[in-house]
Coordinates of C-alpha atoms in Angstrom, one line a residue:
Chain A
M1 CA -42.9 11.0 -1.6
S2 CA -40.9 12.7 1.1
E3 CA -37.7 11.1 2.4
R4 CA -37.3 10.6 6.1
R5 CA -34.4 12.8 7.3
P6 CA -31.4 10.6 7.5
L7 CA -30.5 11.6 11.1
G8 CA -29.6 8.1 12.1
V9 CA -27.2 7.8 9.2
H10 CA -25.6 11.1 10.1
A11 CA -25.2 10.0 13.7
V12 CA -23.4 6.8 12.7
L13 CA -21.2 8.6 10.2
I14 CA -20.3 11.4 12.6
I15 CA -19.3 9.0 15.3
S16 CA -17.2 6.8 13.0
S17 CA -15.6 9.9 11.4
L18 CA -14.6 11.0 14.8
L19 CA -13.0 7.6 15.4
M20 CA -11.0 8.1 12.2
V21 CA -9.9 11.6 13.0
A22 CA -9.5 11.6 16.8
P23 CA -6.2 9.7 16.9
F24 CA -4.7 12.5 14.6
A25 CA -6.2 15.1 16.9
W26 CA -4.5 13.4 19.8
Q27 CA -1.3 13.3 17.8
I28 CA -1.4 17.1 17.2
I29 CA -2.2 17.8 20.9
T30 CA 0.7 15.5 22.0
S31 CA 3.1 17.1 19.6
L32 CA 2.6 20.4 21.4
K33 CA 3.2 19.1 24.9
T34 CA 6.3 18.6 27.1
L35 CA 7.3 15.0 27.7
S36 CA 6.2 15.3 31.3
S37 CA 2.7 16.6 30.5
A38 CA 2.3 14.1 27.7
T39 CA 2.8 11.3 30.2
A40 CA 0.7 12.9 32.9
V41 CA -2.1 10.8 34.6
P42 CA -4.9 11.8 34.2
P43 CA -4.3 13.2 30.7
T44 CA -4.6 16.8 29.8
F45 CA -6.5 17.6 26.7
L46 CA -5.3 21.1 26.0
P47 CA -2.3 21.6 23.7
E48 CA 0.5 23.6 25.3
G49 CA 2.1 25.4 22.4
R50 CA 5.4 23.7 22.6
W51 CA 6.3 24.5 19.0
D52 CA 9.9 23.8 19.7
N53 CA 9.1 20.1 19.5
Y54 CA 8.9 20.7 15.7
A55 CA 12.4 22.2 15.7
K56 CA 13.7 19.3 17.9
V57 CA 12.8 16.8 15.2
F58 CA 15.7 18.2 13.2
D59 CA 18.1 17.5 16.1
L60 CA 16.8 14.0 16.6
L61 CA 17.2 13.0 12.9
P62 CA 18.9 14.5 9.9
F63 CA 15.3 15.4 9.1
G64 CA 16.0 18.1 6.4
E65 CA 18.1 15.6 4.4
Q66 CA 15.6 12.9 4.8
F67 CA 12.8 15.2 3.7
L68 CA 14.7 16.1 0.6
N69 CA 15.6 12.5 -0.2
T70 CA 11.9 11.6 0.1
V71 CA 10.9 14.5 -2.2
L72 CA 13.5 13.6 -4.8
M73 CA 12.7 9.9 -4.7
A74 CA 8.9 10.5 -5.0
A75 CA 9.4 13.0 -7.8
G76 CA 11.8 10.7 -9.7
R77 CA 9.5 7.7 -9.4
V78 CA 6.4 9.7 -10.4
A79 CA 8.1 11.3 -13.5
G80 CA 9.7 7.9 -14.6
Q81 CA 6.6 5.9 -14.2
V82 CA 4.3 8.4 -15.9
L83 CA 6.7 8.5 -18.9
F84 CA 7.8 4.9 -19.2
C85 CA 4.5 3.3 -18.2
S86 CA 2.5 5.5 -20.6
M87 CA 4.9 4.6 -23.5
A88 CA 4.5 0.9 -22.9
A89 CA 0.8 1.1 -22.2
Y90 CA 0.3 3.0 -25.5
A91 CA 2.2 0.3 -27.4
F92 CA 0.3 -2.5 -25.8
A93 CA -3.0 -0.8 -26.4
R94 CA -2.5 0.6 -29.9
L95 CA 0.5 -0.7 -31.8
R96 CA 0.8 -4.1 -33.4
F97 CA 3.9 -6.2 -33.1
P98 CA 4.7 -9.9 -32.9
G99 CA 4.8 -11.2 -29.3
R100 CA 2.6 -8.4 -28.0
N101 CA 0.3 -10.6 -25.9
L102 CA 3.2 -12.8 -24.6
L103 CA 5.1 -9.7 -23.5
F104 CA 2.1 -8.2 -21.9
G105 CA 1.5 -11.5 -20.0
L106 CA 5.1 -11.3 -18.8
F107 CA 4.6 -7.8 -17.6
L108 CA 1.5 -8.8 -15.7
S109 CA 3.3 -11.8 -14.1
V110 CA 5.3 -9.2 -12.1
L111 CA 2.1 -8.0 -10.5
M112 CA 1.4 -11.4 -9.0
V113 CA 4.7 -11.8 -7.2
P114 CA 5.1 -10.5 -3.6
P115 CA 7.5 -7.6 -3.7
Q116 CA 9.7 -9.2 -1.0
L117 CA 10.8 -11.8 -3.5
F118 CA 12.7 -9.1 -5.5
V119 CA 14.5 -7.6 -2.6
I120 CA 17.7 -9.8 -2.0
P121 CA 18.7 -9.7 -5.7
Q122 CA 17.9 -6.0 -6.0
Y123 CA 20.0 -5.4 -3.0
Q124 CA 22.9 -7.3 -4.6
I125 CA 22.5 -5.3 -7.9
M126 CA 22.7 -2.1 -5.9
S127 CA 25.7 -3.4 -4.0
A128 CA 27.4 -4.4 -7.2
L129 CA 26.8 -1.0 -8.8
G130 CA 28.2 0.7 -5.6
W131 CA 24.8 2.3 -5.2
L132 CA 24.1 1.4 -1.5
N133 CA 23.2 4.5 0.4
S134 CA 22.5 6.6 -2.6
L135 CA 19.6 8.5 -4.1
Q136 CA 19.6 6.4 -7.2
A137 CA 19.2 3.2 -5.2
I138 CA 15.8 4.3 -3.8
I139 CA 14.7 5.7 -7.2
V140 CA 15.7 3.4 -10.0
P141 CA 13.8 0.2 -9.3
G142 CA 10.7 2.3 -8.7
L143 CA 10.9 3.8 -12.2
F144 CA 9.3 0.7 -13.6
S145 CA 5.9 -0.6 -12.8
A146 CA 3.8 -3.3 -14.3
F147 CA 0.8 -1.9 -12.4
G148 CA 1.2 1.4 -14.1
V149 CA 1.4 -0.1 -17.6
F150 CA -1.8 -2.1 -16.8
L151 CA -3.7 0.9 -15.4
L152 CA -2.8 3.2 -18.4
R153 CA -3.4 0.5 -21.0
Q154 CA -7.0 0.5 -19.8
F155 CA -7.2 4.2 -20.4
F156 CA -5.7 4.1 -23.9
L157 CA -8.0 1.2 -24.9
G158 CA -10.9 3.5 -24.0
L159 CA -9.8 6.4 -26.2
P160 CA -11.4 6.9 -29.6
R161 CA -9.5 5.5 -32.6
E162 CA -10.7 8.1 -35.1
I163 CA -8.5 10.9 -33.8
E164 CA -5.5 8.7 -34.1
E165 CA -6.3 7.6 -37.6
A166 CA -6.9 11.2 -38.7
A167 CA -3.4 12.1 -37.4
R168 CA -1.9 9.1 -39.1
L169 CA -3.4 10.2 -42.4
D170 CA -1.9 13.7 -41.8
G171 CA 1.5 11.9 -41.7
A172 CA 2.1 11.9 -38.0
G173 CA 4.5 9.1 -36.8
P174 CA 3.9 6.9 -33.7
W175 CA 5.9 9.2 -31.4
R176 CA 4.0 12.3 -32.5
I177 CA 0.6 10.5 -32.1
Y178 CA 1.6 9.3 -28.6
W179 CA 3.1 12.5 -27.4
S180 CA 0.8 15.2 -28.9
I181 CA -2.5 13.4 -29.2
M182 CA -2.8 10.3 -26.9
L183 CA -1.0 11.7 -23.8
P184 CA -3.2 14.8 -23.5
L185 CA -6.2 12.6 -23.9
A186 CA -5.1 10.2 -21.3
R187 CA -4.5 12.9 -18.7
P188 CA -7.0 11.6 -16.1
G189 CA -5.2 8.2 -16.2
L190 CA -1.8 9.9 -16.0
V191 CA -2.9 12.0 -13.0
A192 CA -4.3 8.9 -11.3
L193 CA -1.0 7.0 -11.8
A194 CA 1.0 10.0 -10.6
V195 CA -1.0 10.4 -7.5
L196 CA -0.9 6.7 -6.6
T197 CA 2.8 6.5 -7.3
L198 CA 3.4 9.5 -5.1
L199 CA 1.4 7.9 -2.3
W200 CA 3.3 4.6 -2.5
A201 CA 6.7 6.2 -3.0
W202 CA 6.3 8.6 -0.1
N203 CA 5.1 5.9 2.3
D204 CA 7.3 3.1 1.1
L205 CA 9.3 1.6 4.0
F206 CA 10.8 -1.8 3.1
W207 CA 13.1 -1.0 0.2
P208 CA 14.5 2.3 1.5
L209 CA 15.0 0.7 4.9
V210 CA 17.0 -2.1 3.3
V211 CA 19.1 -0.2 0.8
N212 CA 20.0 3.0 2.6
T213 CA 21.2 2.5 6.2
D214 CA 23.1 5.8 6.5
P215 CA 20.7 8.2 8.3
E216 CA 21.6 11.0 5.9
K217 CA 20.6 8.9 2.9
M218 CA 17.4 7.6 4.4
T219 CA 13.8 8.6 3.5
L220 CA 11.4 9.9 6.1
S221 CA 9.6 6.6 6.7
A222 CA 12.8 4.7 7.2
G223 CA 14.2 7.5 9.3
L224 CA 11.2 7.5 11.6
A225 CA 11.2 3.7 11.8
S226 CA 14.8 3.7 12.8
L227 CA 13.9 5.5 16.0
Q228 CA 12.1 2.4 17.1
G229 CA 13.3 0.3 20.0
Q230 CA 15.2 3.3 21.5
Y231 CA 14.1 3.6 25.1
Q232 CA 13.2 7.0 26.6
T233 CA 11.7 8.1 23.3
D234 CA 10.6 11.7 23.4
Y235 CA 7.0 11.0 22.2
P236 CA 5.9 14.6 21.7
V237 CA 8.9 15.1 19.4
L238 CA 8.2 11.8 17.6
M239 CA 4.6 12.8 17.1
A240 CA 5.7 16.2 15.6
G241 CA 8.1 14.4 13.3
S242 CA 5.6 11.9 12.0
L243 CA 3.1 14.7 11.5
I244 CA 5.5 16.6 9.3
A245 CA 6.4 13.5 7.4
S246 CA 2.8 12.7 6.6
L247 CA 1.7 16.2 5.9
P248 CA 2.8 16.5 2.2
V249 CA 0.8 13.6 1.0
I250 CA -2.2 14.7 3.1
A251 CA -1.9 18.2 1.5
V252 CA -1.8 16.6 -2.0
F253 CA -4.8 14.6 -1.1
V254 CA -6.7 17.6 0.0
F255 CA -5.9 19.5 -3.2
L256 CA -6.3 16.6 -5.6
Q257 CA -9.0 14.8 -3.8
R258 CA -11.1 13.9 -6.9
Q259 CA -8.1 12.5 -8.8
F260 CA -6.9 10.7 -5.8
I261 CA -10.2 9.0 -5.2
Q262 CA -10.7 8.3 -8.9
G263 CA -7.3 6.8 -9.0
I264 CA -8.0 4.5 -6.1
A265 CA -11.5 3.6 -7.4
H266 CA -9.9 2.8 -10.8
T267 CA -7.7 0.2 -9.2
G268 CA -10.8 -1.7 -8.2
T269 CA -13.4 -1.3 -11.0
K270 CA -11.4 -1.9 -14.1
G271 CA -10.5 -5.5 -14.6
Chain B
M1 CA 5.6 4.7 -48.3
A2 CA 7.7 2.0 -46.6
S3 CA 8.0 3.8 -43.3
R4 CA 4.3 3.4 -42.6
G5 CA 4.4 -0.4 -42.9
P6 CA 3.7 -2.9 -40.2
R7 CA 7.4 -3.5 -39.7
T8 CA 8.0 0.1 -38.7
E9 CA 5.0 -0.1 -36.4
A10 CA 6.5 -3.2 -34.8
L11 CA 9.8 -1.5 -34.3
W12 CA 8.1 1.5 -32.6
G13 CA 6.2 -1.0 -30.5
Y14 CA 9.3 -2.6 -29.2
A15 CA 10.9 0.8 -28.7
F16 CA 8.0 2.0 -26.6
I17 CA 8.0 -1.0 -24.3
A18 CA 11.8 -1.2 -24.1
P19 CA 12.4 1.1 -21.0
T20 CA 9.8 -0.6 -18.8
G21 CA 10.5 -4.0 -20.3
L22 CA 14.2 -3.8 -19.5
G23 CA 13.6 -2.4 -16.1
L24 CA 11.1 -5.1 -15.2
A25 CA 13.4 -7.8 -16.6
I26 CA 16.5 -6.6 -14.6
F27 CA 14.9 -5.5 -11.4
Y28 CA 11.9 -7.8 -11.1
L29 CA 11.8 -10.9 -13.4
W30 CA 15.5 -11.9 -13.0
P31 CA 15.4 -11.4 -9.2
V32 CA 12.5 -13.9 -9.0
L33 CA 14.6 -16.6 -10.6
Q34 CA 17.6 -15.7 -8.5
T35 CA 15.6 -15.8 -5.3
A36 CA 14.3 -19.2 -6.2
Y37 CA 17.9 -20.3 -6.8
F38 CA 19.1 -18.7 -3.5
S39 CA 16.5 -20.6 -1.6
F40 CA 18.6 -23.8 -2.3
T41 CA 21.8 -22.3 -1.0
E42 CA 23.6 -21.3 2.1
W43 CA 25.4 -18.0 2.5
G44 CA 28.9 -17.7 4.0
A45 CA 30.1 -14.7 5.9
F46 CA 31.6 -12.9 2.8
G47 CA 28.6 -13.3 0.5
G48 CA 29.6 -16.5 -1.3
H49 CA 27.0 -19.2 -1.3
T50 CA 27.0 -23.0 -1.6
W51 CA 24.3 -25.3 -3.0
T52 CA 22.6 -27.1 -0.1
G53 CA 19.6 -28.6 -1.9
L54 CA 16.4 -28.8 0.2
E55 CA 18.1 -28.1 3.5
N56 CA 16.6 -24.6 3.9
Y57 CA 13.1 -26.0 3.3
T58 CA 13.5 -28.9 5.8
R59 CA 14.8 -26.4 8.3
L60 CA 11.9 -24.1 7.6
I61 CA 9.3 -26.8 8.2
A62 CA 10.9 -27.6 11.6
D63 CA 11.4 -24.0 12.6
P64 CA 8.9 -23.0 15.4
E65 CA 9.6 -19.4 14.7
V66 CA 8.3 -19.8 11.1
G67 CA 5.3 -21.7 12.3
R68 CA 4.4 -18.9 14.7
A69 CA 5.0 -16.2 12.1
V70 CA 2.7 -18.1 9.6
L71 CA 0.0 -18.5 12.3
N72 CA 0.2 -14.9 13.3
T73 CA 0.0 -13.7 9.7
L74 CA -2.9 -16.0 8.9
T75 CA -4.8 -14.8 12.0
Y76 CA -4.1 -11.2 11.0
T77 CA -5.3 -11.9 7.5
A78 CA -8.5 -13.8 8.5
L79 CA -9.6 -11.2 11.1
G80 CA -8.6 -8.4 8.9
L81 CA -11.3 -9.5 6.4
L82 CA -13.8 -8.3 8.9
G83 CA -13.0 -4.8 7.6
I84 CA -14.7 -5.6 4.3
P85 CA -18.4 -5.8 5.6
L86 CA -17.6 -2.7 7.6
A87 CA -16.5 -0.8 4.5
I88 CA -19.6 -2.0 2.6
V89 CA -21.9 -0.7 5.4
F90 CA -20.2 2.7 5.4
A91 CA -20.2 2.9 1.6
A92 CA -23.9 2.1 1.6
L93 CA -24.6 4.9 4.2
L94 CA -22.5 7.4 2.1
N95 CA -24.3 6.3 -1.1
R96 CA -27.7 7.4 0.2
P97 CA -29.2 9.8 -2.3
G98 CA -29.2 13.4 -1.2
L99 CA -27.0 12.9 1.8
G100 CA -25.2 16.0 2.8
G101 CA -21.5 16.3 4.0
V102 CA -20.3 13.3 1.9
T103 CA -17.0 14.9 1.0
L104 CA -16.3 15.6 4.7
Y105 CA -17.1 12.1 5.8
R106 CA -15.1 10.6 2.9
T107 CA -12.1 12.8 3.8
A108 CA -12.3 11.6 7.4
F109 CA -12.3 7.9 6.4
F110 CA -9.5 8.5 3.9
L111 CA -7.2 10.3 6.2
P112 CA -5.6 7.1 7.6
V113 CA -5.2 5.8 4.1
V114 CA -3.0 8.7 2.9
T115 CA -1.1 9.0 6.2
M116 CA 2.4 7.4 6.2
P117 CA 2.0 3.9 7.7
V118 CA 5.1 4.4 9.8
A119 CA 3.5 7.5 11.3
V120 CA 0.2 5.7 11.8
A121 CA 2.0 2.9 13.6
M122 CA 3.9 5.3 15.8
L123 CA 0.7 7.1 16.7
W124 CA -1.1 3.9 17.7
R125 CA 1.9 2.7 19.6
W126 CA 1.5 5.8 21.7
L127 CA -2.3 5.4 22.0
Y128 CA -1.7 1.8 23.1
N129 CA 0.9 2.7 25.7
G130 CA 0.1 0.9 28.9
D131 CA 0.9 3.7 31.3
Y132 CA 0.2 7.0 29.4
G133 CA -1.7 5.8 26.3
L134 CA -5.0 7.6 25.7
I135 CA -6.9 4.3 25.4
N136 CA -6.0 3.1 28.9
Q137 CA -6.5 6.6 30.3
V138 CA -10.0 6.7 28.9
L139 CA -10.6 3.1 30.2
A140 CA -9.4 4.2 33.6
L141 CA -12.1 6.8 33.8
A142 CA -14.5 3.9 33.6
G143 CA -12.6 2.1 36.3
I144 CA -11.0 -0.4 33.9
D145 CA -7.4 -1.3 34.2
G146 CA -6.3 -1.7 30.5
P147 CA -3.4 -4.0 29.5
N148 CA -0.2 -2.9 27.9
W149 CA -1.8 -3.6 24.5
I150 CA 1.1 -4.3 22.2
A151 CA 3.4 -5.7 24.9
D152 CA 0.8 -8.2 26.2
P153 CA 0.8 -11.5 24.4
A154 CA -3.0 -11.8 25.0
T155 CA -3.8 -8.6 23.2
A156 CA -0.9 -7.7 20.9
L157 CA -2.1 -9.3 17.7
Y158 CA -5.7 -8.0 18.1
A159 CA -4.4 -4.5 18.8
L160 CA -2.5 -4.8 15.5
I161 CA -5.6 -5.9 13.6
V162 CA -7.6 -2.9 14.9
V163 CA -5.0 -0.6 13.4
G164 CA -5.0 -2.6 10.2
V165 CA -8.7 -2.3 9.8
W166 CA -8.8 1.3 10.9
S167 CA -6.2 2.3 8.3
S168 CA -7.7 0.4 5.4
V169 CA -11.4 0.8 5.7
G170 CA -11.3 4.1 3.8
Y171 CA -9.5 2.6 0.8
N172 CA -12.1 -0.3 0.6
L173 CA -14.9 2.2 1.1
I174 CA -13.9 4.2 -2.0
I175 CA -13.8 1.1 -4.2
F176 CA -17.2 0.0 -2.9
L177 CA -18.6 3.4 -3.4
A178 CA -17.4 3.4 -7.1
G179 CA -18.9 -0.1 -7.4
M180 CA -22.2 1.1 -6.0
Q181 CA -22.4 4.0 -8.3
A182 CA -22.0 1.7 -11.3
I183 CA -25.2 -0.2 -10.3
P184 CA -28.0 0.9 -12.7
K185 CA -30.6 3.2 -11.0
E186 CA -33.4 1.4 -12.8
L187 CA -32.9 -1.7 -10.6
Y188 CA -33.7 0.3 -7.5
E189 CA -36.6 2.1 -9.1
A190 CA -38.1 -1.2 -10.2
A191 CA -37.6 -2.6 -6.7
A192 CA -39.2 0.4 -5.1
M193 CA -42.2 0.0 -7.4
D194 CA -42.5 -3.5 -6.1
G195 CA -42.5 -2.1 -2.6
A196 CA -39.0 -3.1 -1.5
G197 CA -37.7 -0.9 1.3
R198 CA -34.2 0.4 1.6
V199 CA -32.9 -2.5 3.7
R200 CA -34.5 -5.0 1.3
Q201 CA -32.9 -3.2 -1.7
F202 CA -29.5 -3.3 0.0
F203 CA -29.7 -7.1 0.4
S204 CA -31.4 -8.0 -2.9
I205 CA -29.6 -5.5 -5.2
T206 CA -26.6 -3.8 -3.7
L207 CA -25.0 -6.8 -2.1
P208 CA -25.2 -9.2 -5.1
M209 CA -24.2 -6.5 -7.6
L210 CA -21.3 -5.6 -5.4
S211 CA -20.0 -9.1 -4.9
P212 CA -17.5 -8.9 -7.8
T213 CA -16.0 -5.8 -6.1
A214 CA -16.0 -7.5 -2.8
F215 CA -14.2 -10.5 -4.4
F216 CA -11.6 -8.1 -5.8
I217 CA -11.1 -6.5 -2.4
S218 CA -10.8 -9.8 -0.6
I219 CA -8.1 -10.9 -3.0
V220 CA -6.2 -7.7 -2.6
S221 CA -6.6 -7.6 1.2
V222 CA -5.5 -11.2 1.7
I223 CA -2.4 -10.6 -0.4
G224 CA -1.7 -7.4 1.4
S225 CA -2.2 -8.8 4.8
L226 CA 0.1 -11.8 4.1
Q227 CA 2.8 -9.2 3.4
L228 CA 2.3 -7.3 6.6
F229 CA 5.5 -5.6 7.7
D230 CA 5.4 -1.8 8.3
L231 CA 3.0 -1.9 11.3
V232 CA 4.8 -4.7 13.1
F233 CA 8.2 -3.3 12.4
V234 CA 7.3 0.0 13.9
M235 CA 5.5 -1.5 16.8
T236 CA 8.3 -3.9 17.7
G237 CA 11.5 -2.8 15.9
S238 CA 14.0 -5.5 15.0
G239 CA 16.8 -7.5 16.5
Q240 CA 17.4 -7.4 20.2
A241 CA 15.1 -4.5 20.9
A242 CA 12.2 -6.4 19.3
R243 CA 12.9 -9.6 21.3
A244 CA 12.6 -7.6 24.5
N245 CA 8.9 -7.2 23.9
P246 CA 7.1 -9.9 25.8
A247 CA 4.5 -10.2 23.0
Y248 CA 7.2 -10.5 20.3
S249 CA 6.2 -14.1 19.4
R250 CA 2.6 -13.0 19.0
L251 CA 3.5 -10.2 16.6
Q252 CA 6.2 -11.6 14.4
T253 CA 5.0 -11.9 10.7
V254 CA 6.4 -13.8 7.8
V255 CA 7.8 -10.8 6.0
Q256 CA 9.3 -9.5 9.3
L257 CA 11.0 -12.8 9.8
F258 CA 12.3 -12.6 6.2
Y259 CA 13.7 -9.1 6.8
E260 CA 15.4 -10.3 10.0
R261 CA 17.0 -13.3 8.3
A262 CA 18.0 -11.4 5.1
F263 CA 19.3 -8.2 6.5
V264 CA 19.8 -8.5 10.3
T265 CA 21.4 -12.0 10.6
D266 CA 22.5 -12.2 6.9
D267 CA 21.1 -15.7 6.5
R268 CA 20.0 -15.0 2.9
G269 CA 19.5 -18.5 1.6
Y270 CA 17.1 -19.2 4.4
A271 CA 15.4 -15.8 4.0
A272 CA 14.9 -16.7 0.3
A273 CA 13.3 -20.0 1.3
I274 CA 11.0 -18.1 3.7
V275 CA 9.9 -15.7 1.0
M276 CA 9.4 -18.6 -1.5
A277 CA 7.1 -20.2 1.1
L278 CA 5.2 -16.9 1.3
L279 CA 4.8 -17.0 -2.4
V280 CA 3.3 -20.5 -2.2
L281 CA 1.0 -19.4 0.7
I282 CA -0.3 -16.4 -1.3
A283 CA -0.8 -18.6 -4.4
V284 CA -2.7 -21.2 -2.4
L285 CA -5.0 -18.7 -0.7
T286 CA -5.6 -16.9 -4.0
V287 CA -6.5 -20.1 -5.9
L288 CA -8.7 -21.1 -3.0
Q289 CA -10.6 -17.8 -3.2
F290 CA -11.1 -18.2 -6.9
R291 CA -12.5 -21.6 -6.3
L292 CA -14.8 -20.4 -3.6
Q293 CA -16.0 -17.4 -5.6
R294 CA -18.6 -19.5 -7.4
R295 CA -20.5 -19.9 -4.1
W296 CA -20.9 -16.2 -3.5
V297 CA -19.9 -13.9 -6.4
H298 CA -22.7 -13.0 -8.8
Y299 CA -21.7 -11.9 -12.3
V300 CA -24.3 -10.1 -14.3

């Protein structure tokens, strides 16, 4: 039986893909214009090669510092969550201890609360520690994640028990088993969590906005958002800035597309 | 050997969960209790607070700003759900066997998901600009005089919803695609033998089998939409600048109002009450959805 060629399907998908991508294309074109040609009526569709807009971003904001802050925050949160969440997830999946289910329920309860509920007391903790406007303020609360524990526990539950039991008979302790046997086996789960944590950390706005108000200590998303409400905004420069700010995660997505998509898909299919 | 006993295993268990357990307790569980407490207090200029009972809550009920923010947020949430059928249709198109270029299409749909929301909001603010925005310039070619989308009370909220759907459709699409690929092929083969065409198969197999996934996504979308902040914050800013926007009262959301009270006007007790009300709103709508699921979700 021969299939009809899916021309109609392609037509719909091509048009909608263009709707998804066209705004970004316009962003790139705008970022290469002068302000006067960006606001020209009727519009011009050719980019003009004003690459100095990309340099001007660094005058408009302490962009280099904010970029570094964002990288360090994302790296810290990813490393912390992958380590701490995998430890807890392994314990909940494989070790027996009194109160295990109760504690796991307590962990899960964090997932159900809207994050804004944590913010005022977290702010006070940071203030009491003297951590306002610091790197640790934007990293530390993000080291711990109930979602990460939940996600990885599902992975550990799916791994074969035999390997673990063999190792135990060979005299390996829980740390050895976790570190040298279970972690390598859970790699796809760890990558999924790392990728999702990177996405959330990089794009996070609310917490960095609240806790770091000094432009030098801000992250990129807060830095860009702080430009709002200023009149006479130089849109080409702003477009260049938000393009640079988004680029690292887009690059990671392009390279790790499979893991990214599996990570997202996992948030939905495993219950 | 004693060190292999259940007691050692239990100690290791506690040691493994200790870092995350302590972190969650200090930064997440304790703050919930504190926020609940703060919602019954009023804050002075120097951070001290006094117990005022239900005062914040009576003020909240009478506050027209809260009413507007809740209404805007609910409208955004309800209309945002329209993105779900859209995502199902696109996932079904992409799931067609033997279709070429799937990776390319998937990447296009996913680009808005991985792009920084602040950057997305900024980009759309520019597209929506009443004078130079691309949308109005294109409309002008057709002789239509477009409004100043996000500064016009008649269009602002809907303009926001378009951005919300545009930036989340790819995320939902991926989850639906994963759900579709988990549907056993035999079902489709059997249906094809019975002479069911592609459209019939979609409505009799794909949709019912996908309903648990759709349920999951609607729960997550509703919770996410009720917490809308980034988009609005970038579109309007905060404080005086935000109030200069004629559409401000049509754009303000619950979380944005919370942010303003907690960190712009330093009215933290009232802000705590606002966010407690949000918790109740989320809980009510989630329970409601669980109740309604019996009517439309099919579990195998």
